[in-house]
Amino acid sequence: MAIELSGVRYRYAGASAAALSDVSLRLEPGRVVGVTGANESGKSTLCLVLAGLAPKVIGGRLDGSVRIDGVETTAMRPYELAQRCGLLFQNAATQLSNTTATVFEEIAFGPCNLGLAIEEVVERVWWALRIVGIEPLAPRDPARLSGGQGQLVALASVLALRPAYLVLDEPTSELDPAGTTLVAEALAGMARETGAGIVLVEHKTDVLARIADEVLVLENGAVALSGSAAVLADPRLAELGVEPPARVLLEGEVRAAGIEWTPRLAEALA
Amino acid sequence: MAALEVVAAFALPGWVGPLIVLAAVLTTAAAARRLRGLATISLAASPLVGSILLVNLFLLPGAADPIARLGPIGPTWSGLWFGLQTVARLMAFSLAIGLVYLTTAVDDLLADLARRGVGRRAIFVVGAAVQMVPSTIGRAGEIVDAQRSRGMDTEGPIWRRARGVLPLAGPVVFGALTEVEERTMALEARAFSAPGRQTLLRVPADPASHRVTRWAAILAIAVIVLARASGRLG
């Protein structure tokens, strides 16, 4: 049981260069894999490949193997992929259907598409609302939510399809610190409660440091660094266009000032 | 009812059709407290109304009953009469359609279409088209603000405002086009293409009075069209 990418190379339709080159990755249920990198490093493309939308929906050429629980994504239909691997886009506004009057109905959009019994649809919607912690938003108009709330509704909408894996493409990119905290807490809770495997693409490395079990840093479509969350303290991170977590920056400043960095100091500053 | 009103506005002869429809639309709008919305629609139609009146007033073919003489051309009574009648038909048509938009909850409309077995793609197109109006207005507002913050003058005389149209239209159109791909992917990520019928979360009420009114309107449309086609309405 896992999503496995093996030697993946992907080129968009009409593009001369590959957006991903020789990327390998394994995501098991209950694990959180963080992905970061500079702009244009291939993060969003990796999300589309993981969720099977590339090349299934947007075309292009895929070499290598992308398997979800042992089945090649190219052998599955988009609605089958949606039930195995949910994808959350950066922009919540384009992810919502725009055809529903309440958040409840918006989250029910996916399960309704599957033609599930109404009792199951209702049960899934309340479950997704609870997991993400937005039950009070259920009767609200999805068009009148804040950025953070909209992103959480989009997240609940994906969860309601009960995928075993989730791919989240910069879910906090348009959010202020309060919204980022809101989403990060929801993600941490979700990872614990659902046992889903999560790929979290983020520029905000503080979020990754907090919840990722493993981190990949991409550069020009290839994996430049990988390993445990300790990778986020690698000095090469800045060269790759990634800002290290605040704690790492702080540690650097403290050491540069000639002060010894002790676990006790780290705990106090946290 | 809107369909009946549109047919009546154009098929009934003289002033009868448009005036009956206008009276019906205004009464309904007053009851639904949507007169302000209709006023906005009327204002939006005013350039077209003005041009119809001017063209007919001065250029109606065969009109020979001048109101006054202004050099080589002159306004005519029959031009004025015909222009007013055309405007009444246009307004009856526009306001009837406008009232549907103002009084119909989009989700009710879509739920009703789903109940009637309309395909999910067709329903989505209807819903997205209706929602496109407010979302495009919102996007245009954001772009105007952005252009203003970069020094573009969008206030003042009309020629100055006209200069701002191109920098507004470009981002609105291209932004909408680039959004299409992301929306398509987002829909696929929510099992939009799954086979079989969609689950109906709720079924809008369709009481007997609504059904009787609907069938009466369909019957009335058929009668008007047949009477018009057979020449009985002149």
XYZ file of C-alpha atoms in Angstrom:
504
model
C 0.000 0.000 0.000
C 1.733 3.156 -1.211
C 2.098 5.701 -3.968
C 5.324 4.930 -5.736
C 7.056 7.094 -8.300
C 9.962 5.420 -9.971
C 12.310 7.222 -12.368
C 9.549 9.625 -13.407
C 10.173 12.052 -16.220
C 7.313 14.277 -17.383
C 7.136 16.774 -20.225
C 4.119 19.059 -20.783
C 2.438 18.897 -24.190
C 4.220 21.296 -26.535
C 7.174 21.843 -24.172
C 10.699 21.069 -25.322
C 12.178 20.432 -21.853
C 11.023 18.024 -19.164
C 9.379 19.542 -16.081
C 10.338 16.509 -13.984
C 13.461 14.386 -14.421
C 14.176 11.079 -12.760
C 12.016 11.669 -9.700
C 11.437 8.753 -7.340
C 9.253 8.887 -4.268
C 7.365 6.565 -1.966
C 4.413 7.654 0.143
C 2.894 5.262 2.628
C -0.396 5.710 4.487
C -0.039 7.762 7.663
C 3.183 9.441 6.495
C 3.664 13.085 5.528
C 6.185 13.816 2.796
C 7.044 17.500 2.443
C 8.151 18.890 -0.909
C 9.764 22.277 -1.347
C 11.895 24.123 -3.878
C 12.200 27.434 -5.681
C 9.570 28.626 -8.175
C 9.523 26.591 -11.412
C 11.343 23.716 -9.709
C 8.567 21.259 -10.635
C 6.547 21.104 -7.405
C 3.108 21.629 -8.949
C 3.955 19.285 -11.810
C 4.886 16.628 -9.261
C 1.456 17.107 -7.655
C -0.333 16.596 -10.981
C 1.728 13.476 -11.712
C 1.129 12.043 -8.225
C -2.634 12.565 -8.523
C -2.635 11.046 -12.014
C -4.015 14.182 -13.698
C -0.794 14.392 -15.711
C -0.902 13.015 -18.328
C -4.450 11.600 -17.947
C -6.281 14.959 -18.059
C -3.770 17.550 -19.233
C -1.812 15.426 -21.705
C 1.974 15.512 -22.055
C 4.461 12.633 -21.972
C 5.167 10.557 -18.882
C 8.079 8.139 -18.669
C 8.777 5.926 -15.682
C 6.192 4.486 -13.346
C 3.535 6.070 -11.105
C 1.634 3.466 -9.109
C -1.073 3.895 -6.527
C -1.409 0.753 -4.430
C 0.281 -1.171 -7.194
C -1.895 0.101 -10.060
C -0.431 2.410 -12.740
C -2.238 5.781 -12.716
C -2.385 5.710 -16.519
C -4.614 2.633 -16.237
C -7.187 4.419 -14.060
C -9.979 6.818 -14.977
C -9.989 10.308 -13.423
C -12.915 9.556 -11.085
C -11.149 6.368 -9.880
C -7.982 8.371 -9.260
C -9.995 10.989 -7.321
C -11.089 8.311 -4.847
C -7.550 7.042 -4.320
C -5.541 10.235 -4.352
C -7.085 13.621 -3.565
C -5.494 16.789 -4.904
C -5.796 20.225 -3.343
C -4.778 23.119 -5.596
C -3.154 26.405 -4.567
C -6.164 28.523 -5.392
C -9.279 27.580 -3.447
C -11.427 29.861 -5.596
C -10.898 27.795 -8.732
C -11.294 24.536 -6.842
C -14.809 25.186 -5.595
C -17.626 24.262 -7.961
C -19.319 27.689 -7.838
C -22.679 25.989 -8.223
C -23.673 25.466 -4.608
C -25.347 27.703 -2.040
C -23.778 26.323 1.123
C -20.446 24.922 2.265
C -22.258 21.670 3.107
C -23.439 21.256 -0.487
C -20.011 22.249 -1.803
C -18.326 19.472 0.172
C -21.060 17.066 -0.939
C -20.314 17.841 -4.613
C -17.703 15.058 -4.963
C -19.611 12.294 -3.121
C -22.765 13.254 -5.058
C -20.810 12.871 -8.307
C -20.039 9.296 -7.261
C -23.777 8.631 -6.939
C -23.469 7.467 -3.332
C -26.566 6.932 -1.176
C -27.684 10.201 0.373
C -27.079 8.911 3.912
C -23.464 8.169 3.034
C -23.033 11.558 1.377
C -24.311 13.321 4.498
C -22.141 11.164 6.765
C -19.021 11.871 4.679
C -19.674 15.616 4.611
C -20.031 15.866 8.397
C -16.950 13.681 8.810
C -14.883 15.934 6.500
C -16.189 19.072 8.233
C -15.203 17.639 11.605
C -11.744 16.475 10.526
C -10.905 19.902 9.145
C -12.605 21.629 12.072
C -15.026 23.792 10.123
C -18.433 22.439 11.195
C -19.731 25.969 11.954
C -19.143 26.902 8.296
C -21.603 24.272 6.984
C -24.525 26.668 6.303
C -22.331 29.503 4.966
C -22.163 30.644 1.322
C -18.863 29.314 -0.135
C -18.467 32.504 -2.164
C -18.296 34.629 0.982
C -15.488 32.941 2.885
C -12.058 34.274 3.788
C -9.011 32.835 1.995
C -8.171 30.482 4.870
C -11.750 29.308 5.259
C -12.042 28.759 1.494
C -8.888 26.653 1.501
C -10.213 24.555 4.397
C -13.507 24.029 2.557
C -11.566 22.933 -0.534
C -9.574 20.554 1.681
C -12.747 19.115 3.214
C -14.192 18.735 -0.294
C -11.242 16.572 -1.298
C -11.372 14.606 1.970
C -15.054 13.787 1.460
C -14.005 11.491 -1.393
C -12.100 9.478 1.269
C -8.851 9.103 -0.651
C -6.094 7.031 0.925
C -3.558 9.642 -0.185
C -3.647 13.401 -0.353
C -1.539 15.727 -2.453
C -1.653 19.313 -1.252
C -0.151 21.922 -3.558
C 0.849 24.941 -1.455
C -2.354 25.030 0.576
C -1.142 28.059 2.547
C 0.311 30.090 -0.330
C -2.406 32.749 -0.277
C -2.882 32.838 3.464
C -1.729 35.213 6.163
C 0.039 33.818 9.272
C -3.293 33.221 11.040
C -4.701 31.373 8.007
C -1.480 29.392 7.651
C -1.677 28.288 11.279
C -5.332 27.349 10.763
C -4.550 25.144 7.757
C -1.363 23.685 9.266
C -3.240 22.640 12.402
C -5.995 21.103 10.290
C -3.402 19.175 8.278
C -1.618 17.911 11.376
C -4.928 16.772 12.859
C -5.989 15.220 9.589
C -2.776 13.229 9.240
C -3.306 11.830 12.734
C -7.017 11.067 12.398
C -7.381 9.762 8.865
C -4.155 7.822 8.515
C -3.922 9.115 4.959
C -0.550 9.471 3.287
C 0.057 13.143 2.579
C 2.347 14.901 0.131
C 2.555 18.515 1.223
C 4.116 20.998 -1.183
C 5.115 24.160 0.654
C 7.317 27.224 0.398
C 6.756 27.834 4.100
C 9.323 25.445 5.532
C 8.096 26.121 9.078
C 4.950 24.192 8.206
C 7.024 21.301 6.809
C 9.331 21.266 9.835
C 6.251 20.908 12.004
C 4.446 18.046 10.314
C 6.619 16.335 7.662
C 8.190 12.917 8.299
C 10.320 13.207 5.185
C 11.309 16.137 2.966
C 12.237 16.436 -0.715
C 13.811 19.578 -2.138
C 13.389 19.975 -5.892
C 15.616 21.882 -8.271
C 14.901 22.126 -12.007
C 12.515 19.192 -11.840
C 14.916 16.845 -10.056
C 15.363 15.858 -6.410
C 18.288 17.899 -5.040
C 17.981 16.936 -1.379
C 15.936 14.342 0.466
C 15.737 12.793 3.889
C 14.094 13.363 7.241
C 12.849 16.825 8.291
C 16.449 17.506 9.335
C 17.109 18.234 5.651
C 15.520 21.620 6.324
C 18.617 22.562 8.292
C 20.951 21.717 5.386
C 23.164 24.715 4.509
C 22.591 24.077 0.785
C 18.926 24.987 1.169
C 19.487 28.710 0.542
C 21.415 27.923 -2.670
C 18.358 25.995 -3.841
C 16.165 29.073 -3.360
C 14.449 27.789 -0.216
C 14.233 29.761 2.996
C 14.995 27.523 5.998
C 12.539 27.382 8.908
C 12.633 30.297 11.367
C 14.139 28.038 14.034
C 17.091 27.170 11.788
C 17.650 30.834 10.909
C 17.497 31.751 14.578
C 19.986 29.044 15.482
C 22.362 30.390 12.824
C 22.070 33.922 14.197
C 22.630 32.735 17.776
C 25.727 30.740 16.819
C 27.043 33.647 14.737
C 26.770 35.824 17.836
C 29.035 33.376 19.634
C 26.319 32.000 21.901
C 26.175 28.277 22.436
C 23.004 26.693 21.003
C 21.725 24.268 23.608
C 18.577 22.103 23.636
C 17.364 24.161 26.589
C 17.775 27.403 24.647
C 16.021 25.900 21.642
C 13.131 24.824 23.834
C 12.891 28.254 25.453
C 12.850 30.039 22.085
C 10.304 27.621 20.591
C -43.812 32.358 -17.124
C -40.851 34.302 -18.496
C -41.059 32.281 -21.713
C -44.754 33.150 -22.037
C -43.996 36.821 -21.399
C -41.261 36.874 -24.039
C -43.530 35.226 -26.603
C -46.434 37.551 -25.727
C -44.242 40.672 -25.945
C -43.364 39.895 -29.555
C -46.337 37.909 -30.865
C -49.299 39.960 -29.605
C -49.995 42.888 -31.946
C -49.582 46.625 -31.269
C -49.286 47.841 -27.722
C -51.289 44.998 -26.164
C -48.449 42.458 -25.855
C -45.664 44.662 -24.484
C -47.958 46.585 -22.108
C -49.527 43.446 -20.623
C -46.079 41.922 -20.161
C -44.607 45.091 -18.636
C -47.530 45.316 -16.220
C -47.112 41.644 -15.247
C -43.343 41.954 -14.826
C -43.535 45.149 -12.752
C -46.284 43.746 -10.515
C -44.281 40.557 -9.925
C -41.093 42.528 -9.288
C -42.877 44.799 -6.793
C -44.247 41.747 -4.958
C -40.773 40.180 -4.919
C -39.115 43.510 -3.975
C -36.903 43.454 -7.026
C -37.865 46.823 -8.576
C -34.409 48.241 -7.863
C -32.811 45.390 -9.816
C -35.126 46.041 -12.756
C -34.210 49.729 -12.632
C -30.533 48.756 -13.005
C -31.346 46.546 -15.985
C -33.366 49.406 -17.545
C -30.433 51.756 -17.057
C -28.085 49.271 -18.726
C -30.463 49.072 -21.701
C -30.762 52.857 -22.050
C -28.077 53.287 -24.786
C -29.902 50.718 -26.926
C -33.272 52.326 -26.165
C -31.930 55.740 -27.161
C -30.490 54.498 -30.444
C -33.728 52.648 -31.372
C -35.757 55.790 -30.738
C -33.401 58.026 -32.728
C -33.157 55.707 -35.722
C -36.919 55.242 -35.955
C -37.721 58.859 -35.220
C -35.655 60.111 -38.150
C -35.206 57.174 -40.520
C -38.383 55.036 -40.506
C -38.916 54.000 -44.131
C -42.151 55.348 -45.670
C -42.970 57.698 -42.783
C -44.534 60.889 -44.140
C -46.031 62.684 -41.110
C -43.306 65.083 -39.934
C -43.323 66.504 -36.430
C -40.840 69.186 -37.501
C -38.352 69.881 -40.303
C -34.593 69.870 -39.565
C -32.901 70.466 -42.924
C -32.856 67.347 -45.110
C -34.267 65.111 -42.353
C -37.113 65.389 -39.927
C -38.633 63.421 -37.056
C -41.966 61.769 -37.850
C -44.983 60.846 -35.742
C -45.132 57.337 -37.137
C -41.361 56.948 -36.495
C -41.840 58.059 -32.901
C -44.825 55.715 -32.468
C -43.007 52.717 -33.998
C -39.846 53.457 -32.016
C -41.754 53.620 -28.735
C -43.521 50.347 -29.526
C -40.223 48.634 -30.351
C -38.706 49.952 -27.141
C -41.708 48.669 -25.174
C -41.230 45.198 -26.691
C -37.492 45.282 -25.997
C -38.009 46.359 -22.389
C -40.757 43.781 -21.839
C -38.413 41.076 -23.150
C -35.342 42.285 -21.195
C -37.168 42.838 -17.922
C -38.947 39.459 -18.108
C -35.597 37.696 -18.526
C -33.973 39.977 -15.946
C -36.674 39.169 -13.411
C -35.968 35.456 -13.810
C -32.317 36.124 -13.015
C -33.194 38.328 -10.044
C -35.711 35.973 -8.465
C -34.266 32.520 -9.153
C -31.866 30.970 -6.657
C -29.148 29.332 -8.744
C -28.956 26.254 -6.536
C -32.740 25.750 -6.810
C -32.517 26.017 -10.591
C -29.657 23.513 -10.763
C -31.311 21.105 -8.317
C -34.489 21.237 -10.390
C -32.578 20.547 -13.613
C -30.883 17.567 -11.916
C -34.274 16.286 -10.738
C -35.506 16.410 -14.320
C -32.626 14.194 -15.442
C -30.535 16.857 -17.185
C -26.903 15.697 -17.513
C -24.355 16.908 -14.944
C -22.212 18.601 -17.610
C -25.168 20.617 -18.904
C -26.131 21.560 -15.340
C -22.590 22.627 -14.577
C -22.458 24.797 -17.704
C -25.727 26.523 -16.696
C -24.505 27.078 -13.133
C -21.080 28.302 -14.171
C -22.610 30.654 -16.756
C -24.955 32.221 -14.198
C -22.195 32.538 -11.588
C -19.812 33.963 -14.170
C -21.536 37.372 -14.089
C -20.802 38.256 -10.435
C -17.378 36.601 -10.491
C -16.364 38.519 -13.640
C -17.579 41.782 -12.106
C -15.532 41.007 -8.985
C -12.440 40.188 -11.036
C -12.883 43.362 -13.125
C -13.089 45.401 -9.894
C -9.818 43.897 -8.643
C -8.077 44.625 -11.952
C -9.363 48.222 -12.033
C -8.021 48.715 -8.503
C -4.681 47.233 -9.554
C -4.483 49.496 -12.632
C -5.384 52.532 -10.523
C -2.648 51.691 -8.046
C -0.228 51.801 -10.980
C -1.352 55.272 -11.951
C -4.055 54.665 -14.532
C -6.719 57.379 -14.455
C -10.148 55.737 -14.662
C -12.205 58.726 -13.542
C -13.370 61.771 -15.443
C -14.617 62.216 -19.027
C -15.674 59.244 -21.132
C -12.643 59.374 -23.452
C -10.353 59.042 -20.453
C -12.349 56.102 -19.118
C -12.289 54.492 -22.573
C -8.488 54.368 -22.419
C -8.796 52.043 -19.441
C -10.927 49.471 -21.290
C -8.074 47.614 -22.988
C -5.913 47.172 -19.855
C -9.062 45.897 -18.136
C -10.418 43.607 -20.868
C -7.088 41.844 -21.477
C -6.540 40.551 -17.931
C -10.245 39.726 -17.472
C -10.400 37.610 -20.640
C -6.980 35.968 -20.366
C -7.397 35.398 -16.626
C -10.681 33.603 -17.264
C -9.084 31.467 -19.976
C -6.151 30.375 -17.810
C -8.582 29.538 -15.027
C -10.394 27.079 -17.291
C -7.619 24.459 -17.188
C -7.335 24.604 -13.405
C -11.097 24.382 -13.034
C -11.189 21.370 -15.363
C -8.540 19.599 -13.309
C -10.264 20.538 -10.055
C -13.536 19.068 -11.326
C -11.825 15.836 -12.358
C -10.204 15.711 -8.901
C -13.744 15.719 -7.484
C -14.979 12.784 -9.550
C -17.000 14.971 -11.918
C -16.696 12.438 -14.742
C -17.907 9.467 -12.672
C -20.483 7.393 -14.540
C -24.116 7.083 -13.468
C -26.542 9.566 -11.972
C -25.522 12.193 -9.454
C -26.983 11.911 -5.956
C -29.596 14.620 -5.368
C -28.930 16.264 -2.052
C -32.311 17.961 -2.071
C -35.317 18.103 -4.351
C -36.907 21.543 -4.737
C -40.615 21.688 -3.940
C -42.870 21.579 -6.968
C -46.418 22.043 -5.615
C -49.562 21.466 -7.687
C -50.090 25.225 -8.115
C -46.663 25.542 -9.784
C -47.336 22.607 -12.068
C -50.741 23.974 -13.123
C -49.238 27.434 -13.772
C -46.415 25.898 -15.788
C -48.727 23.852 -17.990
C -51.068 26.826 -18.434
C -48.099 28.936 -19.597
C -47.000 26.239 -22.059
C -50.572 26.009 -23.397
C -50.801 29.810 -23.706
C -47.488 29.912 -25.624
C -48.778 27.278 -28.041
C -52.072 29.184 -28.550
C -50.290 32.512 -29.169
C -47.784 30.982 -31.605
C -50.518 29.131 -33.527
C -52.758 32.215 -33.636
C -49.868 34.325 -34.869
C -48.880 31.752 -37.492
C -52.457 31.454 -38.775
C -52.784 35.258 -39.071
C -55.531 35.603 -36.452
C -53.471 38.094 -34.469
C -52.942 40.330 -37.489
